Coordinates of C-alpha atoms in Angstrom, one line a residue:
Chain A
X1 CA 8.1 -26.0 -19.6
X2 CA 7.6 -26.1 -15.9
X3 CA 5.2 -23.5 -14.5
X4 CA 4.3 -22.7 -10.9
X5 CA 1.0 -21.2 -9.8
X6 CA 1.1 -18.8 -6.9
X7 CA -2.1 -17.1 -5.8
X8 CA -2.5 -14.2 -3.4
X9 CA -5.3 -14.5 -0.8
X10 CA -4.7 -11.4 1.4
X11 CA -3.4 -7.9 0.5
X12 CA -3.3 -6.5 4.0
X13 CA -4.4 -7.4 7.6
X14 CA -8.1 -7.0 7.4
X15 CA -8.6 -8.0 3.7
X16 CA -11.4 -10.4 2.8
X17 CA -11.5 -13.4 5.2
X18 CA -13.0 -15.6 2.4
X19 CA -10.4 -14.8 -0.2
X20 CA -7.8 -17.3 0.9
X21 CA -10.4 -20.1 1.1
X22 CA -11.7 -19.4 -2.4
X23 CA -8.3 -19.1 -3.8
X24 CA -7.3 -22.5 -2.4
X25 CA -10.6 -24.1 -3.6
X26 CA -10.7 -22.7 -7.1
X27 CA -7.1 -21.5 -7.9
X28 CA -5.4 -24.8 -8.6
X29 CA -2.5 -23.4 -6.7
X30 CA 1.0 -24.6 -5.9
X31 CA 1.5 -21.8 -3.4
X32 CA -0.8 -19.4 -1.5
X33 CA 0.8 -16.1 -0.6
X34 CA -0.7 -14.0 2.2
X35 CA 0.5 -10.4 2.9
X36 CA -0.5 -9.0 6.3
X37 CA 2.0 -6.3 6.9
X38 CA 1.7 -2.6 6.1
X39 CA 4.4 0.0 6.8
X40 CA 3.3 0.6 10.4
X41 CA 1.6 -2.7 11.3
X42 CA 4.8 -3.7 13.2
X43 CA 4.4 -1.0 15.8
X44 CA 0.9 -2.3 16.6
X45 CA 2.3 -5.7 17.0
X46 CA 5.1 -4.5 19.2
X47 CA 2.4 -3.1 21.6
X48 CA 0.6 -6.5 21.5
X49 CA 3.7 -8.3 22.4
X50 CA 4.6 -5.9 25.2
X51 CA 1.2 -6.8 26.8
X52 CA 1.5 -10.5 26.1
X53 CA 4.8 -12.2 25.1
X54 CA 2.9 -14.9 23.1
X55 CA 1.2 -12.2 20.9
X56 CA 2.6 -9.7 18.3
X57 CA 1.5 -11.4 15.0
X58 CA -1.5 -11.3 12.7
X59 CA -4.0 -13.2 14.9
X60 CA -6.4 -13.8 12.0
X61 CA -3.9 -16.1 10.5
X62 CA -4.4 -18.8 13.1
X63 CA -8.2 -19.3 12.7
X64 CA -7.6 -19.1 9.0
X65 CA -5.1 -22.0 9.2
X66 CA -7.6 -23.9 11.3
X67 CA -10.1 -23.6 8.5
X68 CA -7.7 -24.2 5.7
X69 CA -5.3 -26.8 7.0
X70 CA -7.1 -30.0 5.9
X71 CA -7.7 -28.6 2.4
X72 CA -4.2 -27.3 1.8
X73 CA -2.7 -30.7 2.9
X74 CA -5.1 -32.6 0.7
X75 CA -4.5 -30.4 -2.3
X76 CA -0.8 -30.0 -1.7
X77 CA -0.9 -26.2 -1.6
X78 CA 1.9 -24.6 0.4
X79 CA 1.3 -21.3 2.3
X80 CA 3.8 -18.5 2.6
X81 CA 2.7 -15.6 4.9
X82 CA 4.3 -12.7 6.6
X83 CA 1.7 -13.1 9.4
X84 CA 4.5 -13.5 12.0
X85 CA 4.8 -9.8 12.6
X86 CA 7.2 -9.2 15.5
X87 CA 6.7 -12.6 16.9
X88 CA 6.8 -15.2 14.1
X89 CA 7.8 -18.1 16.5
X90 CA 4.7 -17.5 18.6
X91 CA 2.6 -17.5 15.5
X92 CA 4.1 -20.8 14.4
X93 CA 3.4 -22.3 17.9
X94 CA -0.2 -21.2 17.6
X95 CA -0.5 -22.8 14.2
X96 CA 1.0 -26.0 15.5
X97 CA -1.5 -26.0 18.4
X98 CA -4.3 -25.8 15.8
X99 CA -2.8 -28.6 13.8
X100 CA -2.7 -30.7 16.9
X101 CA -6.3 -29.9 17.7
X102 CA -7.3 -31.1 14.2
X103 CA -5.2 -34.3 14.6
X104 CA -2.9 -33.1 11.7
X105 CA 0.2 -32.3 13.6
X106 CA 2.2 -35.3 12.2
X107 CA 1.4 -34.2 8.7
X108 CA 2.4 -30.5 9.0
X109 CA 5.8 -28.7 9.0
X110 CA 5.9 -25.0 9.8
X111 CA 9.0 -23.0 8.8
X112 CA 9.7 -19.7 10.4
X113 CA 11.9 -16.9 9.1
X114 CA 13.0 -14.6 11.9
X115 CA 15.9 -12.3 12.7
X116 CA 14.4 -9.2 11.0
X117 CA 13.4 -7.6 14.4
X118 CA 16.4 -5.4 15.3
X119 CA 14.5 -3.4 18.0
X120 CA 16.7 -4.9 20.7
X121 CA 19.9 -4.2 18.7
X122 CA 19.4 -0.6 17.6
X123 CA 21.8 1.0 20.0
X124 CA 24.5 -1.5 19.1
X125 CA 24.0 -0.7 15.4
X126 CA 24.1 3.1 16.1
X127 CA 27.3 2.6 18.2
X128 CA 28.8 0.7 15.3
X129 CA 28.5 3.7 13.1
X130 CA 25.2 3.3 11.2
X131 CA 23.1 6.5 11.3
X132 CA 19.8 4.8 10.3
X133 CA 18.9 8.2 8.9
X134 CA 15.4 8.8 7.7
X135 CA 15.4 8.1 3.9
X136 CA 12.9 10.9 3.4
X137 CA 14.4 13.7 5.5
X138 CA 18.0 12.4 6.1
X139 CA 17.5 13.2 9.9
X140 CA 19.6 10.8 12.1
X141 CA 17.7 8.2 14.1
X142 CA 19.0 9.7 17.4
X143 CA 16.3 12.5 16.8
X144 CA 13.6 10.0 17.7
X145 CA 15.5 7.2 19.4
X146 CA 13.5 7.6 22.7
X147 CA 10.2 7.3 20.9
X148 CA 11.1 4.3 18.8
X149 CA 8.3 1.7 18.7
X150 CA 9.5 -0.9 16.2
X151 CA 12.5 -1.6 13.9
X152 CA 12.6 -4.4 11.3
X153 CA 14.9 -5.2 8.4
X154 CA 13.2 -6.0 5.1
X155 CA 14.6 -9.5 4.4
X156 CA 14.5 -11.0 0.9
X157 CA 13.3 -14.3 -0.4
X158 CA 16.2 -16.7 0.1
X159 CA 15.4 -17.6 3.7
X160 CA 11.8 -18.5 2.6
X161 CA 13.3 -20.8 -0.1
X162 CA 15.5 -22.3 2.6
X163 CA 12.5 -23.1 4.8
X164 CA 10.7 -24.7 1.9
X165 CA 13.8 -26.7 1.1
X166 CA 13.7 -28.0 4.7
X167 CA 10.2 -29.4 4.0
X168 CA 7.9 -26.6 5.3
X169 CA 4.3 -26.8 4.3
X170 CA 3.6 -23.4 5.8
X171 CA 6.3 -20.6 6.0
X172 CA 5.7 -17.8 8.5
X173 CA 7.9 -14.7 8.3
X174 CA 8.3 -11.5 10.1
X175 CA 9.2 -8.4 8.0
X176 CA 10.3 -9.2 4.5
X177 CA 9.7 -7.5 1.2
X178 CA 6.1 -8.2 0.2
X179 CA 7.1 -9.7 -3.1
X180 CA 9.5 -12.2 -1.6
X181 CA 6.5 -14.2 -0.4
X182 CA 6.2 -15.1 -4.1
X183 CA 9.9 -15.1 -4.9
X184 CA 10.8 -17.6 -2.2
X185 CA 8.8 -20.4 -3.6
X186 CA 10.1 -19.7 -7.2
X187 CA 13.7 -19.8 -6.0
X188 CA 12.9 -23.1 -4.3
X189 CA 11.1 -24.6 -7.3
X190 CA 13.6 -23.5 -10.0
X191 CA 16.8 -23.7 -8.0
X192 CA 17.9 -20.1 -8.8
X193 CA 21.2 -18.7 -7.5
X194 CA 21.6 -15.3 -5.8
X195 CA 23.0 -13.8 -9.0
X196 CA 20.2 -14.8 -11.4
X197 CA 19.3 -11.2 -11.6
X198 CA 16.8 -11.3 -14.5
X199 CA 14.9 -14.2 -13.0
X200 CA 14.8 -12.7 -9.5
X201 CA 13.6 -9.5 -11.0
X202 CA 10.9 -11.2 -12.9
X203 CA 9.8 -13.1 -9.8
X204 CA 9.8 -9.9 -7.8
X205 CA 7.7 -8.2 -10.3
X206 CA 5.3 -11.2 -10.3
X207 CA 5.1 -10.8 -6.5
X208 CA 4.5 -7.1 -6.8
X209 CA 1.7 -7.6 -9.3
X210 CA -0.2 -10.0 -7.1
X211 CA 0.7 -8.7 -3.6
X212 CA -2.2 -6.3 -3.5
X213 CA -4.9 -8.9 -4.1
X214 CA -7.9 -8.0 -6.2
X215 CA -6.3 -4.7 -7.2
X216 CA -4.9 -6.7 -10.1
X217 CA -8.2 -8.5 -11.1
X218 CA -10.4 -5.4 -11.5
X219 CA -10.6 -4.0 -8.0
X220 CA -9.8 -0.3 -7.6
X221 CA -9.3 0.0 -11.3
X222 CA -10.1 3.2 -13.1
X223 CA -10.2 1.7 -16.6
X224 CA -13.9 0.8 -17.4
X225 CA -14.6 0.0 -13.8
X226 CA -18.3 -0.4 -14.5
X227 CA -17.6 -3.2 -16.9
X228 CA -15.8 -5.4 -14.3
X229 CA -18.0 -8.5 -14.0
X230 CA -19.3 -9.8 -10.7
X231 CA -17.2 -7.7 -8.4
X232 CA -19.2 -9.2 -5.5
X233 CA -17.3 -12.5 -6.2
X234 CA -14.1 -11.0 -7.4
X235 CA -11.3 -13.6 -7.9
X236 CA -7.9 -12.9 -6.4
X237 CA -4.8 -12.9 -8.7
X238 CA -2.6 -15.8 -9.7
X239 CA 0.8 -15.6 -11.2
X240 CA 1.6 -18.6 -13.4
X241 CA 5.4 -18.4 -13.5
X242 CA 7.5 -20.2 -16.2
X243 CA 11.1 -21.2 -15.9
X244 CA 12.1 -18.9 -18.7
X245 CA 11.3 -15.9 -16.5
X246 CA 8.0 -14.9 -18.0
X247 CA 4.6 -15.2 -16.3
X248 CA 0.9 -15.1 -16.9
X249 CA -1.4 -13.1 -14.6
X250 CA -4.8 -14.6 -14.2
X251 CA -7.6 -15.5 -11.7
X252 CA -9.7 -18.5 -10.8
X253 CA -11.9 -19.0 -13.9
X254 CA -15.2 -19.4 -12.1
X255 CA -14.9 -16.2 -10.1
X256 CA -15.6 -12.6 -11.0
X257 CA -13.3 -9.7 -11.9
X258 CA -11.2 -8.9 -14.9
X259 CA -7.6 -9.4 -15.7
X260 CA -6.5 -7.3 -18.7
X261 CA -3.5 -5.1 -19.8
X262 CA -5.1 -2.0 -18.2
X263 CA -5.6 -3.7 -14.7
X264 CA -2.2 -5.2 -14.7
X265 CA -0.5 -1.9 -15.8
X266 CA -2.3 0.0 -13.0
X267 CA -1.0 -2.5 -10.5
X268 CA 2.6 -2.6 -12.0
X269 CA 2.8 1.2 -11.3
X270 CA 1.2 1.0 -7.9
X271 CA 3.4 2.4 -5.0
X272 CA 6.6 2.5 -7.0
X273 CA 9.3 5.2 -7.2
X274 CA 11.9 5.2 -10.0
X275 CA 10.8 2.4 -12.3
X276 CA 14.3 1.9 -13.6
X277 CA 15.5 1.0 -10.1
X278 CA 12.9 -0.8 -7.9
X279 CA 15.1 -2.1 -5.1
X280 CA 14.6 -5.1 -2.9
X281 CA 17.0 -7.1 -0.7
X282 CA 17.5 -9.6 -3.5
X283 CA 17.7 -7.6 -6.7
X284 CA 17.1 -4.2 -8.4
X285 CA 14.2 -4.5 -10.9
X286 CA 13.8 -2.6 -14.1
X287 CA 10.1 -1.9 -15.0
X288 CA 10.9 -0.1 -18.3
X289 CA 11.6 -3.2 -20.4
X290 CA 8.4 -5.1 -19.4
X291 CA 6.1 -6.2 -22.1
X292 CA 2.4 -7.1 -21.6
X293 CA 0.2 -9.1 -23.9
X294 CA -3.4 -10.2 -23.6
X295 CA -3.1 -13.9 -24.5
X296 CA -6.6 -15.0 -23.6
X297 CA -9.7 -14.1 -21.5
X298 CA -8.4 -12.9 -18.2
X299 CA -4.8 -13.9 -19.1
X300 CA -2.0 -11.3 -19.4
X301 CA 1.5 -12.4 -20.2
X302 CA 4.3 -10.4 -18.7
X303 CA 7.8 -10.8 -20.2
X304 CA 11.2 -9.2 -21.1
X305 CA 12.0 -8.4 -17.5
X306 CA 15.6 -7.4 -16.6
X307 CA 17.3 -7.2 -13.2
X308 CA 20.5 -5.7 -11.8
X309 CA 22.7 -6.8 -8.8
X310 CA 21.1 -6.4 -5.4
X311 CA 22.0 -3.5 -3.1
X312 CA 24.4 -4.3 -0.3
X313 CA 22.1 -2.9 2.4
X314 CA 18.7 -3.8 3.9
X315 CA 15.9 -1.3 4.0
X316 CA 14.8 -1.0 7.6
X317 CA 11.2 -0.1 8.5
X318 CA 11.0 1.7 11.8
X319 CA 8.1 3.4 13.6
X320 CA 8.1 5.9 16.5
X321 CA 5.5 7.6 18.7
X322 CA 4.9 11.0 17.1
X323 CA 2.4 12.7 19.3
X324 CA -1.4 12.7 19.2
X325 CA -4.3 13.5 16.9
X326 CA -8.0 13.5 16.6
X327 CA -10.7 14.5 14.1
X328 CA -14.1 15.8 14.9
X329 CA -17.0 15.7 12.4
X330 CA -20.5 17.2 11.9
X331 CA -22.9 17.1 9.0
X332 CA -24.6 20.3 7.7
X333 CA -27.7 20.1 5.6
X334 CA -29.3 22.1 2.7
X335 CA -29.7 25.1 2.2
X336 CA -26.2 26.7 2.2
X337 CA -24.6 23.6 3.6
X338 CA -21.1 24.6 2.7
X339 CA -21.5 28.1 4.1
X340 CA -22.7 26.7 7.4
X341 CA -19.8 24.3 7.6
X342 CA -17.4 27.1 6.9
X343 CA -19.0 29.3 9.6
X344 CA -18.8 26.4 12.1
X345 CA -15.1 26.0 11.3
X346 CA -14.5 29.7 12.0
X347 CA -16.4 29.5 15.3
X348 CA -14.5 26.5 16.5
X349 CA -11.1 28.0 15.6
X350 CA -12.0 31.2 17.5
X351 CA -13.0 29.2 20.6
X352 CA -9.8 27.2 20.4
X353 CA -7.8 30.5 20.2
X354 CA -9.6 31.8 23.3
X355 CA -8.6 28.6 25.1
X356 CA -4.9 29.0 24.3
X357 CA -4.5 25.4 23.3
X358 CA -1.3 24.0 21.8
X359 CA -1.4 22.2 18.4
X360 CA 1.2 21.7 15.7
X361 CA -1.5 21.5 13.0
X362 CA -5.2 22.2 12.7
X363 CA -6.7 21.0 9.4
X364 CA -10.3 21.5 8.0
X365 CA -11.9 19.7 5.1
X366 CA -15.5 19.8 3.9
X367 CA -16.5 16.4 2.5
X368 CA -18.7 17.1 -0.5
X369 CA -16.8 20.2 -1.4
X370 CA -13.0 20.0 -1.4
X371 CA -11.7 17.2 0.8
X372 CA -9.9 14.8 -1.6
X373 CA -8.5 17.1 -4.3
X374 CA -8.3 20.4 -2.5
X375 CA -10.2 23.6 -3.4
X376 CA -8.0 24.6 -6.3
X377 CA -8.9 21.4 -8.3
X378 CA -12.4 20.9 -7.0
X379 CA -13.5 24.4 -8.0
X380 CA -16.3 26.3 -6.3
X381 CA -18.5 24.1 -4.2
X382 CA -22.0 23.2 -5.3
X383 CA -24.2 25.8 -3.6
X384 CA -27.3 23.6 -3.8
X385 CA -25.6 20.5 -2.4
X386 CA -27.8 18.3 -0.1
X387 CA -25.4 18.1 2.7
X388 CA -21.7 18.2 3.6
X389 CA -19.5 16.8 6.4
X390 CA -17.3 19.2 8.3
X391 CA -14.2 17.5 9.4
X392 CA -11.7 19.3 11.7
X393 CA -8.5 17.6 12.7
X394 CA -5.8 18.6 15.2
X395 CA -2.3 17.1 15.8
X396 CA 0.4 17.9 18.3
X397 CA 2.5 16.6 21.2
X398 CA 0.3 18.0 24.0
X399 CA -2.3 15.4 24.7
X400 CA -4.3 17.6 27.0
X401 CA -4.8 20.2 24.2
X402 CA -5.8 17.5 21.8
X403 CA -8.3 16.1 24.3
X404 CA -9.7 19.5 25.1
X405 CA -10.4 20.0 21.4
X406 CA -12.7 17.1 21.3
X407 CA -15.0 19.0 23.8
X408 CA -15.5 21.8 21.3
X409 CA -17.4 19.9 18.5
X410 CA -20.7 18.7 20.1
X411 CA -21.6 22.2 21.5
X412 CA -22.0 23.5 18.0
X413 CA -25.1 21.4 17.6
X414 CA -27.0 23.9 19.8
X415 CA -24.8 27.0 19.7
X416 CA -23.7 27.2 16.1
X417 CA -25.2 27.3 12.6
X418 CA -28.5 25.4 11.9
X419 CA -29.5 22.1 10.3
X420 CA -26.6 20.1 11.9
X421 CA -26.6 16.4 12.6
X422 CA -24.2 13.5 12.5
X423 CA -22.8 13.9 16.1
X424 CA -24.2 10.7 17.6
X425 CA -20.8 9.1 17.9
X426 CA -19.9 11.4 20.8
X427 CA -16.5 13.0 21.3
X428 CA -13.8 11.8 18.9
X429 CA -11.1 9.5 20.2
X430 CA -7.6 10.8 20.8
X431 CA -5.2 8.6 18.9
X432 CA -1.5 8.2 19.4
X433 CA 0.3 9.0 16.1
X434 CA 2.7 6.2 15.0
X435 CA 5.0 7.7 12.5
X436 CA 7.1 5.9 9.9
X437 CA 10.9 6.0 9.8
X438 CA 12.4 4.2 6.7
X439 CA 16.2 3.8 6.7
X440 CA 19.0 1.8 5.1
X441 CA 21.4 -0.5 7.0
X442 CA 24.4 -2.6 6.0
X443 CA 23.3 -6.3 5.7
X444 CA 25.8 -7.4 8.3
X445 CA 23.5 -6.1 11.2
X446 CA 20.6 -8.6 10.6
X447 CA 20.9 -12.3 10.0
X448 CA 17.9 -14.3 8.8
X449 CA 17.2 -17.4 10.9
X450 CA 15.2 -20.4 9.7
X451 CA 13.4 -22.6 12.2
X452 CA 11.3 -25.7 11.5
X453 CA 8.4 -26.8 13.7
X454 CA 6.7 -30.2 13.5
X455 CA 9.6 -32.6 13.0
Chain B
X1 CA -6.3 23.5 -31.1
X2 CA -8.7 22.1 -28.5
X3 CA -8.8 21.8 -24.7
X4 CA -9.8 18.4 -23.4
X5 CA -9.7 16.7 -20.0
X6 CA -6.9 14.2 -19.4
X7 CA -9.4 11.6 -18.4
X8 CA -10.4 11.2 -22.0
X9 CA -6.9 9.9 -22.9
X10 CA -5.7 8.1 -19.8
X11 CA -6.5 6.1 -16.7
X12 CA -4.4 6.1 -13.5
X13 CA -3.8 4.6 -10.1
X14 CA -2.2 6.3 -7.1
X15 CA -0.9 5.3 -3.6
X16 CA 1.5 6.2 -0.9
X17 CA 5.2 5.6 -0.2
X18 CA 5.9 7.0 3.3
X19 CA 5.0 10.7 3.1
X20 CA 5.3 10.7 -0.7
X21 CA 2.7 9.7 -3.2
X22 CA 2.9 8.2 -6.7
X23 CA 0.6 8.3 -9.6
X24 CA 0.8 5.8 -12.5
X25 CA -0.7 7.5 -15.6
X26 CA -1.6 5.1 -18.4
X27 CA -2.6 6.1 -22.0
X28 CA -5.8 4.4 -23.0
X29 CA -4.2 3.7 -26.4
X30 CA -0.5 3.6 -27.3
X31 CA -1.1 6.4 -29.9
X32 CA -1.9 8.8 -27.0
X33 CA 1.4 8.3 -25.3
X34 CA 3.2 11.1 -27.2
X35 CA 0.4 13.5 -26.4
X36 CA 0.8 12.7 -22.7
X37 CA 4.5 13.1 -23.0
X38 CA 4.2 16.5 -24.5
X39 CA 1.3 17.8 -22.3
X40 CA 1.6 16.2 -18.9
X41 CA 5.0 17.6 -18.0
X42 CA 6.7 17.6 -14.6
X43 CA 6.2 21.3 -14.3
X44 CA 2.5 21.2 -15.2
X45 CA 1.9 18.4 -12.7
X46 CA 3.7 20.3 -10.0
X47 CA 1.5 23.3 -10.6
X48 CA -1.6 21.2 -10.7
X49 CA -0.9 19.7 -7.3
X50 CA 0.4 22.9 -5.8
X51 CA -2.2 22.8 -3.0
X52 CA -1.5 19.1 -2.1
X53 CA 2.2 18.5 -2.7
X54 CA 4.8 20.4 -0.7
X55 CA 7.9 18.8 -2.4
X56 CA 9.3 18.1 -5.8
X57 CA 7.5 16.2 -8.6
X58 CA 9.4 13.7 -10.7
X59 CA 8.2 12.1 -14.0
X60 CA 9.5 8.7 -15.2
X61 CA 8.7 7.4 -18.6
X62 CA 7.6 3.8 -19.4
X63 CA 7.0 3.9 -23.2
X64 CA 6.6 0.1 -23.5
X65 CA 3.6 0.3 -21.1
X66 CA 2.4 3.6 -22.7
X67 CA 2.7 4.9 -19.2
X68 CA 4.3 7.4 -16.8
X69 CA 5.0 7.3 -13.1
X70 CA 4.7 10.6 -11.3
X71 CA 6.4 10.8 -7.9
X72 CA 5.1 13.5 -5.6
X73 CA 7.4 14.2 -2.6
X74 CA 5.8 15.3 0.7
X75 CA 2.3 15.1 -0.7
X76 CA 0.5 13.5 2.3
X77 CA 0.9 15.9 5.2
X78 CA 3.3 13.6 6.9
X79 CA 2.2 10.2 5.6
X80 CA -0.6 7.7 6.1
X81 CA -0.7 7.5 9.9
X82 CA 0.3 11.1 10.6
X83 CA -1.9 13.0 8.2
X84 CA -5.2 14.7 9.1
X85 CA -6.4 14.4 5.6
X86 CA -9.3 12.2 4.7
X87 CA -7.3 10.8 1.8
X88 CA -4.5 9.6 4.0
X89 CA -2.8 7.6 1.3
X90 CA -3.4 9.7 -1.8
X91 CA -5.8 7.0 -3.2
X92 CA -7.8 9.7 -5.1
X93 CA -4.8 11.6 -6.5
X94 CA -5.1 9.5 -9.6
X95 CA -8.4 11.0 -10.4
X96 CA -7.2 14.5 -9.3
X97 CA -4.5 14.3 -12.0
X98 CA -7.1 13.2 -14.6
X99 CA -8.9 16.5 -14.0
X100 CA -6.1 18.3 -15.8
X101 CA -7.0 20.1 -19.1
X102 CA -4.6 19.5 -21.9
X103 CA -4.2 21.0 -25.4
X104 CA -4.5 18.8 -28.5
X105 CA -4.6 19.5 -32.2
X106 CA -7.7 19.0 -34.3
X107 CA -6.1 15.9 -35.7
X108 CA -5.4 14.5 -32.3
X109 CA -8.9 15.4 -31.2
X110 CA -10.3 13.2 -33.9
X111 CA -8.0 10.4 -32.8
X112 CA -9.2 10.7 -29.2
X113 CA -12.9 10.9 -30.2
X114 CA -12.3 7.8 -32.4

């Protein structure tokens, strides 16, 4: 039975730079999948492109291709990456330049999937009657239209398959569902049709299981985490997909980590909503029929996957400028570290009141006492704790107030409670808040476009 | 009857979905699934996360995986990039859930302690 091996080498922009190289070297892959885009990465890329029309993509991808190109061509590994961000064509041009520099330009074809960026088309779409309402609050987009920073449709996997069918060795996309970076190659290899719901669902779940990199192979895993072998050299995940719609999750044999039912189950449930209806542009997946079986060391078989017809809309990922925020921190030492931090917090708040500053929110946490789980769950703080970090954050639309707040932390070193340190970073930086606006949109308003470079 | 901490019976993973969070809760053995089903109810989880979660909690059952998915609406103070919380994406909520104390029979206690 024909099987295709797809390995993940990047879970987000900033993941291990070595992982893709090791995955190509040791993974015996047919395809390497690289995921660069988080929910709000696109807004950062829009800013990059506004400054320079040849930017706006995951820049790390270009030097990575410079390193990898000879090896992927020799080994016949194809690369599918959403590194294109809001400028996939510029990303492809940069990769072709690298290929030329290496003298490999005549051996490489780069396919690009674009058309997902609807930023320039939003007003037209609103005029045509779409509300682009926030999926979480149901507020209409017009509420934040003036602050909009990016808008992209989540495309599915068929345009990627099309680029591969045209002969691409590397496929660069803009926004598409993360899993489609794995689904596209499988559609291409197995010749699936748009209504092969069970197979598309199985492939989507395979993509979901490997898209977060080493989270499947023992990273960030609560089940017996101390027993995960050689985490320093953790192998990234591989899905070995069979034409019958089942797949095996594994990792490069000679690398560290652990693939077992516990690690795969944790990742299956990661960042999902209703497991009966996990929706993508291509299919609606059902997680409730899935069966897992450990069939060998570091090999878990995933089978019995069902799918339902795709929704007739795209999910759209938008971001908008939502004011400003900053967080100031200080460290208080033993004895009575928590009491000192609490006193410092009261003092800062009194001084801020006196200044009549304007914030939407002020939020205090004491790292070491209650920060991650809240006071109710953490219980009373350890009175003898060696030190704690006081962390006070403010958020609001008045930038001046936010900046003025940053002047109120350092003075506490000399005019507040004793045994304080950890202020050497200076005043905290005022950040612009980029907020997320997920919406749904009829599929007619965005058309995937496939372009091939290197012919 | 005995009170034990959920972490004895289960492991978990959590993350963000916009301003919502989800927690996958997985029985360490299939035999524990029914105990979790009885004890870790939507209502109890909502009460447990009262300080963290501003919206509704939903529970989804995945018996074939001996697992549940809990969806916590408005649990991230506005979501990953907006929030002032150190745990901006709810990555530690998995462990927060495992702090919960649940009630088991003497027979179940023996099963858990193996």
